[in-house]
Amino acid sequence: MMAEDIQHNQKANFNGLTKSAKSGASKKLTIKNFKDRPELTDSYTEDTWIKLRDAVSAIQNSTSIKYNLEELYQAVENLCSYKVSPVLYKQLRQVCEDHIQAQIHQFREESLDSLSFLKRMNRCWQDHCSQTIMIRSIFLFLDRTYILQNSLLPSIWDTGLELFRTHIVSDGAVQSRTVEGILEQIERERNGETVDRSLLRSLLGMLSDLQVYKDSFEQRFLTETNRLYAAEGQRLMQERDVPEYLHHVSRRLEEENDRVISYLDQSTQKPLIATVEKQLLGEHMNAILQKGLWMLLDENRVCELTLLYELLSKVKGGLMTLLQAWRDYIKSFGGEIVSSPEKDKELVQELLDFKDKMDHVTQRCFQRNDNFINAMKEAFENFINKRPNKPAELIAKYVDSKLRAGNKEATEEELERILDKIMIIFRFIHGKDVFEAFYKKDLAKRLLVGKSASVDAEKSMLSKLKHECGAAFTSKLEGMFKDMELSKDIMIQFKQYMQNQGDPSNIELTVNILTMGYWPSYTPMDVHLPAEMVKLQEVFKIFYLGKHSGRKLQWQPTLGHAVLKTEFKEGKKELQVSLFQTLVLLMFNECDEYSVEEIRTATGIEDGELKRTLQSLACGKARVLNKMPRGKDVEDADRFHFNSDFTHKLFRIKINQIQMKETVEEQVSTTERVFQDRQYQIDAALVRIMKMRKTLSHNLLVSELYNQLKFPVKPADLKKRIESLIDRDYMERDKENPNQYHYVA
């Protein structure tokens, strides 16, 4: 039984105190209320003590007691009723001390091995505890009266602990062998051997009860633990890869926690675990991250990443170190995606996949830690903007590919999820006006050519952009949709107008009226339209300007398309073609064969555009023209004739125009338009600020500009715009202080 249990029993058996008898131990006295109690004399006292001493010796030597325990208890009570309590206590202590002193000899044997020594010590301790409990039960009356009333005297149980500590455990050699034996058993267990845990639990409980646990055992135990794990950490970091090492550390921590539960004192847990964490994690934290974090992230090792986060969260500064390494990984990996022009086609999809992967890691492995989420956002924003403008352009093109008709990859729900993910990447871009320019150009094509997959998806994307960037950002885009809706209403009115004219045309004309400020600017191209088309254009112009006086119509043939009714040997077909394809095909109503030069002269189509048009009609899947000589490319010397043998399973056939890849010049042109718009915005912001402030220093003016502008701009560019406004007399420098500006009204 442990000391705490024994002390508990001692308190539980307490029933009150018996008042001490009056002085006069040599006189013959009788105790009231105890008629059967004998009169106590000196000889009785002596005889009774001998009887009690014999009983104590029998208990200590594990022999049978000659006397009845109740009789012995009564004898102690009788003695305590007189002034013999001090003597009785002193004699009892002396007997116990003599017995314990005699026990030390059994621990002097050098031949005892470590384990046998520990077992002997444990048996001695267990015997001592049980003997002390038995002795106390006999001397309970003494313990509850005299000893309890004298605060300086330890109880019989505490006296037993004190004597055992003084004469057995405090002996230098005995204590050393005991502690070394316990440490040896723990080391064996750490090395994988099976040890007697109950023995260790009992011995460590003994040290704790004797109040020598911390001084004699814990300090040495923690020192040995530190030495063991320092060596183990150094060795395993060289031998094992990071995932294996992390699992080993986790297992070691579980083992040490289990030791605390099984036999170590609870107070040891905190310093013990701190020691293990320091030597296996803290000392190797940077090495673990340098050696393994990128590999774990590359291979998406969720289990090990979770374990890494949990382990480093226990170490001081661990999560901050992991956070920095995590941020560096994202910047490096993302930077490779963005800075490789050869990967531009897959750039946006790779960014989306990378973001999904990092989101998964933060949610599953890093417990959705806000610091890690914010670090990820900062890292994405950092690497995406390392390559100005291009990511914004490519994101716009990616959105176009998803919103364009023919995209059968996703359902409406999946498309909505894709758009949401794209908006997350879009948030990281600084130059959102570049995105707007390319998005507007692609949106115009989708709307005008009728290639938009879903009006709902288009409006959903517009709504997301408006929510993210504000109404000013999407005002022109919304204007494009309004133009398309108004055009439908105008065409209904135009059809009624044509019916009322009484001069029906063979051509059914559909016109989209575009507000110039909303739509991208298109290079005007003069082509030679058939007379009937020109006539119909004039009719529409009269109709429209009759309703909207003061407006100017400018025809844009580049995005026009038509449906032609054609007759082949197989039968009648309808061809859905572009306006340029229409002009070429209509020529074959007059003659069966033409050269490239003849077609160019008759149609007025620009050379590059003409060759792509002829290529789509003679070299594509639907070859309504034959080219001589045969080949994939169109040369100036080629000749074309109508393919009357053309066959197709469909009645209406769509002949796609060969799409010219967006040239570097076109991309540069779009980008330059963005930069030009930025200059206008900078100028407007400068004038606005100076008009309000009147006088401002250069640094304050630049600071105000950065607060107002929504796109990245270099200080040198701002300086140029300031100089430009000074030249144009919008502002002037202070004559005495060149860094001070004044607004010129």
PDB file of C-alpha atoms in Angstrom, residues 65 112 150 269 276 289 292 313 363 412 451 489 498 522 540 601 709 739:
ATOM      1  CA  ILE A  65       2.085 -12.287  17.623  1.00  0.00           C
ATOM      2  CA  LEU A 112      23.909  -8.374  -6.095  1.00  0.00           C
ATOM      3  CA  ASN A 150       2.144  17.713  19.951  1.00  0.00           C
ATOM      4  CA  GLN A 269       5.820  14.915 -17.430  1.00  0.00           C
ATOM      5  CA  VAL A 276      12.407  15.081 -25.803  1.00  0.00           C
ATOM      6  CA  LEU A 289      12.149  21.688 -42.930  1.00  0.00           C
ATOM      7  CA  GLY A 292      11.741  17.386 -46.035  1.00  0.00           C
ATOM      8  CA  SER A 313       3.388  23.333 -32.640  1.00  0.00           C
ATOM      9  CA  GLN A 363      -7.443  22.729 -44.073  1.00  0.00           C
ATOM     10  CA  GLU A 412     -23.372  24.721 -65.072  1.00  0.00           C
ATOM     11  CA  LYS A 451     -20.170  31.912 -79.161  1.00  0.00           C
ATOM     12  CA  ASP A 489     -35.307  45.377 -79.834  1.00  0.00           C
ATOM     13  CA  MET A 498     -38.958  46.461 -93.839  1.00  0.00           C
ATOM     14  CA  TYR A 522     -11.465  47.390 -84.125  1.00  0.00           C
ATOM     15  CA  PHE A 540     -30.890  50.264 -92.158  1.00  0.00           C
ATOM     16  CA  THR A 601      -9.161  42.253-106.059  1.00  0.00           C
ATOM     17  CA  LEU A 709      -4.590  54.214 -57.834  1.00  0.00           C
ATOM     18  CA  ASN A 739       9.915  69.423 -53.928  1.00  0.00           C
TER      19      ASN A 739
END
